[in-house]
Each structure stands twice: as C-alpha cells, then as structure tokens.
Amino acid sequence: MTPPREETWALRGPLLTPEADGGVRWDRDGALVCAGGAIVYAGHFRGMKGKHKGPVRDVRPWVIAPGFIDTHTHFPQTRIIGQATGPLLAWLRDSVFPEEARFARTPYARTVADEFIDRMLTQGTTCAAIFSSSSERATHALFEKLADRGMRAVAGLTLMNQHCPKALQVKRRDAIQACERLIKRWHDYDRQRLRFGITPRFALSCSKGLLEDAGRLANEATLLVQTHIGETHEEGNKTLEAHGYAHDYLDVYERAGLVHERTILAHAIHLSASEWARTAKAGATIAHCPDSNFFLGSGHMKLNRVQKRGIPVALGSDVAAGRAFSMRRAMASAYDNSLCVGSPAQTRQLYRLATIDGARALHCDEHTGSLERGKDADFILLDVGSPGPSLDDVLSQVLFDNESAAVREVYVRGSRLALTTS
Ligand code: GUN
Ligand code: ZN
C-alpha cells in the first residue's frame, strides 16, 4: 500500500453522492480535490477555485462516487459462489462447511483472501463487514491482506462450537482467547481502518456459554457484533430447539448482551412483531441481503416496513449465498425484492443503503460513505457511458445497467489501486 499523496490533486467529473439531508446529490460538472488521503473539496467545478492550483485531471464522463459499503459478506466462501445446494441448512452442510474447513491451511487462506479482496475492489467496494472462518490463522491472513490493500473493514473470527462439523468447531475458551489475540493485533489498526468484530456465525452454531462470552467481550472492548437471524423457518425452529430457554430467536442474542446499536443482524426476514419492536429499541442494524435470499429461497425482507419503524438498514452481498460481490447487483436485487413485497423502493433510497447507510452501520460514517470534506478519499470512477441528465437517469444506469456500466478506477485514501480487470 503506497502512502497517500500529501500534495493536493484534483479530478473534474460528474459527482454522485449521498447528502446529509437524506437525499442524493448529482452534480453534472463536479470536482473532487484530495490531499493527504482525505477529501478537501467535493462539489461543483466552479466552486473549486482557491482549493487547488495545479493541473486538474478531467475524467468526464466517468462518474465520481464514494466506494460502496458491503455490510455482510463471507471471505471463506469466495470460491463457492453459485453452488445451488440450498435451502440454507442443506447449503451450509453440503457447500459451505466443507469449503470453510479448507481454511485450516493458511496458504489457502492467504490465496483466497487476495481473491476475495480483489473481487470486492473490482466492483468498487472499499469498505466491508466480513465473516472469516473459525480459524485464527485464516483470520490473521485476512487482516494482513486487508492491511496491504488499505481497505476499511470490520472482520471477525466466525464463532462455532456446536451443530457443525468437528473440523470447524473451536471450543469456547480457545475461541475467545483467539479473539483476544486478534483484537490485540488488529483492532483499530491503521487509525481504525481495520477493526475486529465479534462474529457468532448464528445462534445454532454457538452454545449459550460461547454467546455469553462473546457478548461480554463485545461490551468490554466496545466492538461491533455481526451475526445472522431469522433467515429461514427451519433455521428458526432448530435454533429454538437448541436454545430451549429462549422465548424467540432474538432472545438468544439479547440474553448474551449481543443486541445493541453496534449490532448488525443479517437477513431478519422471519421476525415476530415483538422481535422487530425490540430490534428497534436496541438500535441494531439490519443487513439486508436480497440476492442471497433469492438464491437460497429464504423469503422476502420488507425493506420499507422495516425502515418506517426507524430501524437502520444497510445492504449486504452475503457472498456466497449472494452470487455477486457487486453492491450494484445487491441494490438491483433489493429493488426486485421490494416489488415482490408490493412496496417498491426508490433508487436513491437503495443508493444510500449501499453507501452512507452502510457506513453508519459500521460506525464509520465520519470517515467514509459519501464525498464530503474531511472524509477519507475512498472513491470510485464509474463508467456509465453517457450519464443521463437527471439524478433518476444516472441512478438507473448505476443500479440496473450492469452490463454497460463499469467501475474503472478505485481509490482508497487517495491512492489508486490496481484492479485485476484493469
Ligand atoms: N447462517 C449461518 N451461516 C450462514 C452463512 O454462511 N450464510 C448465510 N446466508 N446464512 C448463514
Ligand atoms: Zn451471511
């Protein structure tokens, strides 16, 4: 990773960015000025005067936009995209668990970590919340590779000590000690660009004791928590069998202190009214993973209804149940899903889910998620051909014209990254 350029440098091109007021800004003649890895100006080209004196690179008609944020993805599933062995529990047994067991071999983990990060960056994702495998070494390998590329991420050792193959199980005490070592090495690394997140795979794969230890650690060290909930009925029923003391699925996590405003709950399709009310009260975020929900036939999350309750929602690719690393594909799937439930989402709402709302979910919106002065210069150049005149036109191109629109360049902290496709 090259250090950020200290001097100011500037680009001229159309700007597309979420705004503080809840909207999305589309400036057909915009400019972005960066220095020392941060944005010093993002706005209309004419307003740039005085901010930058040197040459300006003209990138028109490419669109300057913030890097996308993926709030739910699985690094050790990179090589099993498209394995159609669903629904969820059968897919975990037949496709996921055998592959995740391969991450006991560190060289394999290193190779796949490179692929995983390359594939995210190629699609313009510069920040993500990531599940590793249950292997401590594989998780170190992931962090090392994230650090090499300068990505912003929250990643965690996937906790599992029951209801999965022995090869993947890590005992409660060993797993917590591994988390502590990973926290020491990686949490808040590089001015918090990398953070460790407490990552119980889901309630079924964790004993009550492991969940309690995980909750304690998350609260002592003020860590983000990421897990799955309410993805399928079968999973929900098995969870209540395994945790017979709990009133419902969310209660399993609540009792362990795992549900609060630093929690990201993936899927949340099949929750009761009481579970929704408690999620809202706790301030937890839902990672909506529509492409995965389609591929595993898990059901439809009611995006508008959940957002109307005031529950924060962001977007996840959920690779490899999601079949693409692209957050543009995730936005398109979220749109399709919203039609399926009879409550169409707006394109600007979806664009915010994949940018600023993701940054809020990861508690890093001070640093990323939009093009604003003072934020890190984490941005992309999108080639949508000839951008349509209106905001609606350009958002339609970005979200839905996947074949003719492409991510041309990706920058983290103002440094351009080499992409495997470029
Ligand atoms: N539930 C528990 N583990 C997983 C996983 O790896 N993917 C998905 N989609 N759901 C899960
Ligand atoms: Zn997942």
Coordinates of C-alpha atoms and ligand atoms in Angstrom, one line a residue:
M1 CA 0.0 0.0 0.0
T2 CA 1.6 3.3 -1.1
P3 CA 1.3 6.2 1.4
P4 CA -1.3 8.8 0.4
R5 CA -0.1 11.7 -1.7
E6 CA 0.4 14.7 0.6
E7 CA 0.0 17.4 -2.1
T8 CA -3.4 18.4 -3.4
W9 CA -4.6 16.9 -6.6
A10 CA -7.9 17.2 -8.4
L11 CA -10.4 15.5 -10.7
R12 CA -13.1 17.0 -12.7
G13 CA -16.2 14.9 -13.5
P14 CA -19.8 14.4 -12.6
L15 CA -20.4 13.7 -8.9
L16 CA -22.9 11.3 -7.4
T17 CA -23.0 11.2 -3.6
P18 CA -25.4 10.8 -0.7
E19 CA -26.1 14.0 1.2
A20 CA -26.5 14.8 4.9
D21 CA -30.2 15.7 4.4
G22 CA -31.2 12.2 3.3
G23 CA -31.0 12.8 -0.4
V24 CA -28.5 12.1 -3.2
R25 CA -26.6 14.8 -4.9
W26 CA -26.0 14.7 -8.7
D27 CA -23.7 17.4 -10.0
R28 CA -23.1 17.1 -13.7
D29 CA -20.0 19.3 -13.6
G30 CA -18.3 18.4 -10.3
A31 CA -14.8 18.3 -8.9
L32 CA -13.1 16.4 -6.2
V33 CA -9.9 17.7 -4.5
C34 CA -7.8 15.4 -2.3
A35 CA -4.7 15.8 -0.1
G36 CA -3.0 13.5 2.3
G37 CA -5.5 10.8 1.7
A38 CA -8.6 12.9 2.5
I39 CA -11.2 14.9 0.6
V40 CA -10.6 18.6 0.8
Y41 CA -13.3 19.6 -1.6
A42 CA -16.3 17.8 -3.3
G43 CA -18.7 20.0 -5.2
H44 CA -19.4 22.0 -8.3
F45 CA -16.4 22.5 -10.5
R46 CA -16.7 26.3 -10.4
G47 CA -16.5 26.2 -6.6
M48 CA -13.1 24.5 -6.7
K49 CA -11.2 27.8 -7.2
G50 CA -8.9 28.5 -4.3
K51 CA -8.9 24.9 -3.2
H52 CA -6.4 23.7 -5.8
K53 CA -3.9 25.5 -8.1
G54 CA -2.3 22.7 -10.1
P55 CA -3.5 20.7 -13.1
V56 CA -6.9 19.0 -12.9
R57 CA -7.4 15.6 -14.4
D58 CA -10.6 15.6 -16.5
V59 CA -12.3 12.2 -16.0
R60 CA -15.6 13.1 -17.7
P61 CA -17.9 11.4 -18.5
W62 CA -16.9 9.0 -15.7
V63 CA -18.9 9.5 -12.6
I64 CA -17.1 10.2 -9.3
A65 CA -18.8 8.4 -6.4
P66 CA -18.0 7.1 -3.0
G67 CA -16.8 3.5 -2.7
F68 CA -19.6 1.1 -1.9
I69 CA -20.0 -0.5 1.5
D70 CA -20.9 -4.1 1.9
T71 CA -22.2 -4.8 5.4
H72 CA -22.4 -8.5 5.2
T73 CA -20.1 -10.9 3.4
H74 CA -18.1 -14.2 3.9
F75 CA -14.4 -14.3 2.9
P76 CA -14.1 -18.2 3.0
Q77 CA -17.0 -18.6 0.6
T78 CA -15.3 -16.8 -2.3
R79 CA -14.8 -20.0 -4.3
I80 CA -18.3 -21.5 -3.8
I81 CA -20.4 -18.8 -5.4
G82 CA -23.2 -20.3 -7.3
Q83 CA -23.3 -23.7 -5.6
A84 CA -27.0 -24.4 -5.8
T85 CA -27.4 -26.8 -2.9
G86 CA -30.0 -24.7 -0.9
P87 CA -32.1 -24.1 1.1
L88 CA -29.9 -22.6 3.9
L89 CA -29.1 -25.6 6.2
A90 CA -28.5 -28.0 3.4
W91 CA -26.3 -25.5 1.6
L92 CA -24.3 -24.9 4.8
R93 CA -23.8 -28.6 5.2
D94 CA -23.1 -29.5 1.6
S95 CA -21.3 -26.5 0.2
V96 CA -20.2 -24.1 3.0
F97 CA -18.8 -26.2 5.7
P98 CA -16.6 -28.4 3.5
E99 CA -15.1 -25.3 1.9
E100 CA -14.6 -23.4 5.2
A101 CA -12.7 -26.4 6.6
R102 CA -10.1 -25.8 3.9
F103 CA -9.1 -22.6 5.6
A104 CA -7.3 -24.6 8.3
R105 CA -4.5 -24.4 5.7
T106 CA -3.0 -20.9 6.0
P107 CA -1.5 -20.7 2.4
Y108 CA -5.0 -21.5 1.1
A109 CA -6.5 -18.8 3.3
R110 CA -3.9 -16.3 2.0
T111 CA -4.6 -17.1 -1.6
V112 CA -8.3 -16.8 -1.2
A113 CA -8.0 -13.6 0.8
D114 CA -6.3 -12.0 -2.2
E115 CA -9.1 -13.2 -4.5
F116 CA -11.8 -12.0 -2.1
I117 CA -10.3 -8.5 -1.7
D118 CA -9.6 -8.2 -5.5
R119 CA -13.2 -9.1 -6.3
M120 CA -14.6 -6.6 -3.8
L121 CA -12.4 -3.8 -5.0
T122 CA -13.0 -4.6 -8.7
Q123 CA -16.7 -4.0 -8.0
G124 CA -16.0 -0.7 -6.2
T125 CA -16.4 -1.9 -2.7
T126 CA -13.9 -0.1 -0.4
C127 CA -15.4 -0.9 3.0
A128 CA -17.0 -4.1 4.3
A129 CA -18.1 -6.1 7.4
I130 CA -16.6 -9.6 6.9
F131 CA -17.1 -13.1 8.4
S132 CA -13.8 -15.1 8.4
S133 CA -13.7 -18.8 9.0
S134 CA -13.3 -20.3 12.5
S135 CA -9.6 -20.5 12.0
E136 CA -7.5 -17.9 13.9
R137 CA -4.7 -18.1 11.3
A138 CA -7.0 -17.7 8.4
T139 CA -8.4 -14.6 10.1
H140 CA -4.9 -13.2 10.6
A141 CA -4.3 -13.8 6.9
L142 CA -7.4 -11.9 6.0
F143 CA -6.4 -8.9 8.1
E144 CA -2.9 -8.9 6.7
K145 CA -4.3 -8.8 3.1
L146 CA -6.8 -6.1 4.0
A147 CA -4.0 -4.0 5.6
D148 CA -1.9 -4.5 2.4
R149 CA -4.6 -3.0 0.2
G150 CA -5.6 -0.3 2.7
M151 CA -9.3 -1.3 2.7
R152 CA -11.5 -0.2 5.5
A153 CA -13.2 -3.2 7.2
V154 CA -14.6 -4.9 10.2
A155 CA -13.8 -8.6 10.3
G156 CA -14.2 -11.3 12.8
L157 CA -13.4 -14.9 13.6
T158 CA -16.6 -16.9 13.0
L159 CA -17.6 -18.5 16.3
M160 CA -18.9 -22.0 16.1
N161 CA -18.7 -24.7 18.8
Q162 CA -21.7 -26.9 18.0
H163 CA -24.1 -28.1 15.3
C164 CA -21.4 -28.1 12.6
P165 CA -18.6 -30.5 11.6
K166 CA -15.9 -31.1 14.3
A167 CA -13.2 -29.7 11.9
L168 CA -14.8 -26.3 12.2
Q169 CA -15.6 -26.2 15.9
V170 CA -13.5 -24.2 18.2
K171 CA -14.0 -24.6 21.9
R172 CA -15.5 -21.7 23.9
R173 CA -12.3 -20.8 25.7
D174 CA -10.0 -21.3 22.8
A175 CA -12.2 -19.2 20.5
I176 CA -12.4 -16.3 23.0
Q177 CA -8.7 -16.4 23.5
A178 CA -8.2 -16.3 19.7
C179 CA -10.5 -13.3 19.5
E180 CA -8.4 -11.5 22.2
R181 CA -5.2 -12.1 20.3
L182 CA -6.8 -10.9 17.1
I183 CA -8.1 -7.8 18.9
K184 CA -4.7 -7.0 20.2
R185 CA -3.1 -7.3 16.8
W186 CA -5.7 -5.8 14.6
H187 CA -8.4 -3.9 16.3
D188 CA -8.1 -0.2 15.5
Y189 CA -5.2 -0.9 13.2
D190 CA -4.1 2.0 11.0
R191 CA -6.2 4.7 12.6
Q192 CA -9.2 2.4 12.9
R193 CA -9.3 1.4 9.2
L194 CA -9.4 -2.2 10.4
R195 CA -11.5 -3.3 13.4
F196 CA -12.3 -6.6 14.9
G197 CA -15.9 -7.5 15.1
I198 CA -17.5 -10.2 17.4
T199 CA -18.9 -12.7 14.9
P200 CA -21.1 -15.6 16.2
R201 CA -22.0 -17.4 13.0
F202 CA -25.6 -17.8 14.2
A203 CA -27.3 -19.0 17.4
L204 CA -27.4 -22.6 16.2
S205 CA -23.7 -22.9 15.9
C206 CA -22.9 -21.4 19.3
S207 CA -23.6 -22.6 22.8
K208 CA -25.2 -20.3 25.4
G209 CA -21.8 -20.0 27.1
L210 CA -20.0 -19.1 24.0
L211 CA -22.6 -16.4 23.2
E212 CA -22.3 -15.0 26.7
D213 CA -18.5 -14.8 26.5
A214 CA -18.8 -13.2 23.1
G215 CA -21.3 -10.6 24.4
R216 CA -19.1 -9.8 27.3
L217 CA -16.0 -9.3 25.1
A218 CA -18.0 -7.1 22.7
N219 CA -19.2 -4.9 25.5
E220 CA -15.9 -4.7 27.4
A221 CA -14.0 -3.7 24.2
T222 CA -16.8 -1.8 22.6
L223 CA -16.8 -3.9 19.5
L224 CA -19.2 -4.3 16.6
V225 CA -21.2 -7.5 16.6
Q226 CA -22.3 -9.3 13.4
T227 CA -24.4 -12.4 13.1
H228 CA -27.4 -13.9 11.2
I229 CA -31.0 -14.0 12.3
G230 CA -34.4 -15.1 11.0
E231 CA -33.2 -16.3 7.6
T232 CA -35.4 -19.4 7.2
H233 CA -38.2 -21.1 9.2
E234 CA -36.2 -24.3 9.5
E235 CA -33.2 -22.4 11.0
G236 CA -35.6 -20.6 13.4
N237 CA -37.1 -23.9 14.6
K238 CA -33.8 -25.6 15.1
T239 CA -32.5 -22.6 16.9
L240 CA -35.3 -22.7 19.5
E241 CA -34.7 -26.5 19.9
A242 CA -31.0 -25.9 20.6
H243 CA -31.7 -22.9 22.9
G244 CA -34.8 -24.2 24.7
Y245 CA -34.6 -21.5 27.4
A246 CA -35.2 -18.6 24.8
H247 CA -38.6 -17.1 24.1
D248 CA -37.7 -16.4 20.5
Y249 CA -34.7 -16.1 18.2
L250 CA -33.7 -12.6 19.1
D251 CA -33.9 -13.5 22.8
V252 CA -31.0 -15.9 22.4
Y253 CA -28.8 -13.0 21.4
E254 CA -30.3 -10.5 23.9
R255 CA -29.6 -12.7 26.9
A256 CA -26.0 -12.8 25.9
G257 CA -25.8 -9.0 25.6
L258 CA -25.3 -9.1 21.8
V259 CA -28.1 -6.8 20.7
H260 CA -27.4 -3.1 20.8
E261 CA -26.6 -0.2 18.5
R262 CA -23.3 -1.8 17.4
T263 CA -25.0 -5.0 16.2
I264 CA -25.5 -5.9 12.6
L265 CA -28.2 -8.6 12.1
A266 CA -28.1 -10.2 8.6
H267 CA -31.3 -11.2 6.8
A268 CA -34.0 -10.7 9.5
I269 CA -36.8 -12.0 7.2
H270 CA -38.8 -14.0 9.7
L271 CA -39.1 -12.0 12.9
S272 CA -42.1 -11.5 15.0
A273 CA -43.7 -8.2 15.9
S274 CA -42.1 -8.3 19.3
E275 CA -38.7 -9.1 17.8
W276 CA -39.0 -6.1 15.4
A277 CA -40.0 -3.8 18.3
R278 CA -37.0 -4.9 20.4
T279 CA -34.6 -4.6 17.5
A280 CA -35.9 -1.0 17.0
K281 CA -35.5 -0.2 20.7
A282 CA -31.9 -1.7 20.8
G283 CA -30.9 0.4 17.7
A284 CA -29.4 -2.6 15.9
T285 CA -29.0 -2.5 12.1
I286 CA -30.3 -5.0 9.6
A287 CA -28.0 -6.1 6.8
H288 CA -30.5 -6.7 4.0
C289 CA -29.1 -9.5 1.7
P290 CA -31.7 -9.8 -1.1
D291 CA -29.6 -11.7 -3.6
S292 CA -28.8 -14.3 -1.1
N293 CA -32.4 -14.5 0.0
F294 CA -33.4 -15.2 -3.6
F295 CA -30.7 -17.8 -4.2
L296 CA -31.5 -19.8 -1.1
G297 CA -35.3 -19.2 -1.4
S298 CA -35.2 -17.8 2.2
G299 CA -38.0 -15.3 1.7
H300 CA -38.5 -11.5 1.4
M301 CA -37.4 -8.9 3.8
K302 CA -39.9 -6.0 3.9
L303 CA -37.5 -3.1 3.4
N304 CA -39.9 -0.2 3.5
R305 CA -41.8 -1.5 6.5
V306 CA -38.6 -2.0 8.5
Q307 CA -37.2 1.4 7.6
K308 CA -40.6 3.0 8.5
R309 CA -40.2 1.6 12.0
G310 CA -37.0 3.6 12.3
I311 CA -34.7 0.5 12.2
P312 CA -31.4 1.2 10.4
V313 CA -30.9 -0.9 7.3
A314 CA -27.9 -1.4 5.1
L315 CA -27.0 -3.7 2.3
G316 CA -25.0 -7.0 2.2
S317 CA -23.8 -9.0 -0.8
D318 CA -23.8 -12.1 1.5
V319 CA -21.3 -13.9 -0.7
A320 CA -21.5 -16.8 -1.4
A321 CA -25.3 -17.2 -1.0
G322 CA -25.3 -13.9 -2.7
R323 CA -23.9 -14.6 -6.2
A324 CA -22.0 -11.3 -6.8
F325 CA -19.6 -9.1 -5.0
S326 CA -21.2 -6.1 -6.7
M327 CA -23.2 -3.8 -4.5
R328 CA -24.8 -2.6 -7.7
R329 CA -26.2 -6.1 -8.1
A330 CA -27.3 -6.0 -4.4
M331 CA -29.2 -2.8 -5.0
A332 CA -30.8 -4.2 -8.1
S333 CA -31.9 -7.3 -6.1
A334 CA -33.2 -5.1 -3.3
Y335 CA -35.3 -3.3 -5.9
D336 CA -36.7 -6.6 -7.2
N337 CA -37.4 -7.8 -3.7
S338 CA -39.2 -4.6 -2.9
L339 CA -41.5 -5.2 -5.9
C340 CA -42.1 -8.8 -4.7
V341 CA -43.5 -7.5 -1.4
G342 CA -45.6 -4.8 -3.1
S343 CA -43.7 -1.8 -1.8
P344 CA -41.3 -0.5 -4.4
A345 CA -38.0 1.0 -3.1
Q346 CA -36.7 4.3 -4.6
T347 CA -33.4 4.2 -6.4
R348 CA -32.0 7.0 -4.2
Q349 CA -33.0 5.0 -1.1
L350 CA -31.2 2.0 -2.5
Y351 CA -28.1 4.0 -3.4
R352 CA -27.9 5.3 0.2
L353 CA -28.2 1.8 1.6
A354 CA -25.1 0.8 -0.3
T355 CA -23.1 3.9 0.7
I356 CA -23.8 6.2 3.7
D357 CA -26.2 3.8 5.5
G358 CA -23.6 1.1 5.3
A359 CA -21.0 3.5 6.8
R360 CA -23.5 4.2 9.6
A361 CA -24.0 0.5 10.2
L362 CA -20.2 0.1 10.6
H363 CA -20.0 3.3 12.7
C364 CA -17.5 4.9 10.3
D365 CA -19.7 7.5 8.6
E366 CA -17.4 10.2 9.9
H367 CA -14.7 8.8 7.6
T368 CA -16.5 7.3 4.6
G369 CA -19.8 6.6 2.8
S370 CA -20.1 9.9 0.9
L371 CA -17.9 12.5 -0.8
E372 CA -17.5 15.2 1.8
R373 CA -14.7 17.4 3.0
G374 CA -12.7 15.7 5.8
K375 CA -13.7 12.1 4.9
D376 CA -11.1 9.6 3.6
A377 CA -10.7 9.8 -0.2
D378 CA -12.2 6.4 -0.7
F379 CA -14.0 6.7 -4.1
I380 CA -14.6 5.1 -7.5
L381 CA -14.9 6.2 -11.1
L382 CA -17.9 4.7 -12.7
D383 CA -18.3 4.5 -16.5
V384 CA -22.0 4.5 -17.3
G385 CA -21.4 5.5 -20.9
S386 CA -23.1 8.8 -21.3
P387 CA -24.6 9.7 -17.9
G388 CA -28.3 10.7 -18.2
P389 CA -29.2 14.3 -17.4
S390 CA -31.2 13.7 -14.2
L391 CA -30.4 12.1 -10.9
D392 CA -33.0 9.4 -11.7
D393 CA -31.5 8.7 -15.0
V394 CA -28.0 8.2 -13.7
L395 CA -29.1 6.1 -10.7
S396 CA -31.0 3.8 -13.1
Q397 CA -27.8 3.4 -15.0
V398 CA -25.7 2.7 -11.9
L399 CA -28.1 0.3 -10.3
F400 CA -29.6 -1.6 -13.2
D401 CA -27.4 -1.3 -16.3
N402 CA -24.9 -3.8 -15.1
E403 CA -23.6 -4.9 -18.5
S404 CA -22.7 -1.5 -19.9
A405 CA -21.6 0.3 -16.8
A406 CA -18.3 -0.5 -15.2
V407 CA -16.1 0.5 -12.3
R408 CA -13.0 2.0 -14.0
E409 CA -10.8 3.1 -11.1
V410 CA -10.9 2.6 -7.3
Y411 CA -9.1 4.8 -4.7
V412 CA -8.6 4.2 -1.0
R413 CA -7.2 7.1 1.0
G414 CA -6.5 8.8 -2.3
S415 CA -4.3 6.0 -3.7
R416 CA -5.4 4.4 -6.9
L417 CA -5.5 0.6 -6.6
A418 CA -4.5 -1.8 -9.3
L419 CA -7.6 -3.8 -10.3
T420 CA -7.4 -7.3 -11.7
T421 CA -9.6 -6.2 -14.6
S422 CA -7.7 -3.0 -15.5
Ligands
GUN1 N1 -26.4 -18.6 8.5 C1 -25.3 -19.1 9.2 N2 -24.2 -19.1 8.4 C2 -24.6 -18.6 7.2 C3 -23.8 -18.3 6.0 O1 -22.7 -18.6 5.9 N3 -24.6 -17.7 5.0 C4 -25.9 -17.4 5.2 N4 -26.5 -16.8 4.1 N5 -26.6 -17.7 6.3 C5 -25.9 -18.2 7.3
ZN2 ZN -24.2 -14.4 5.8

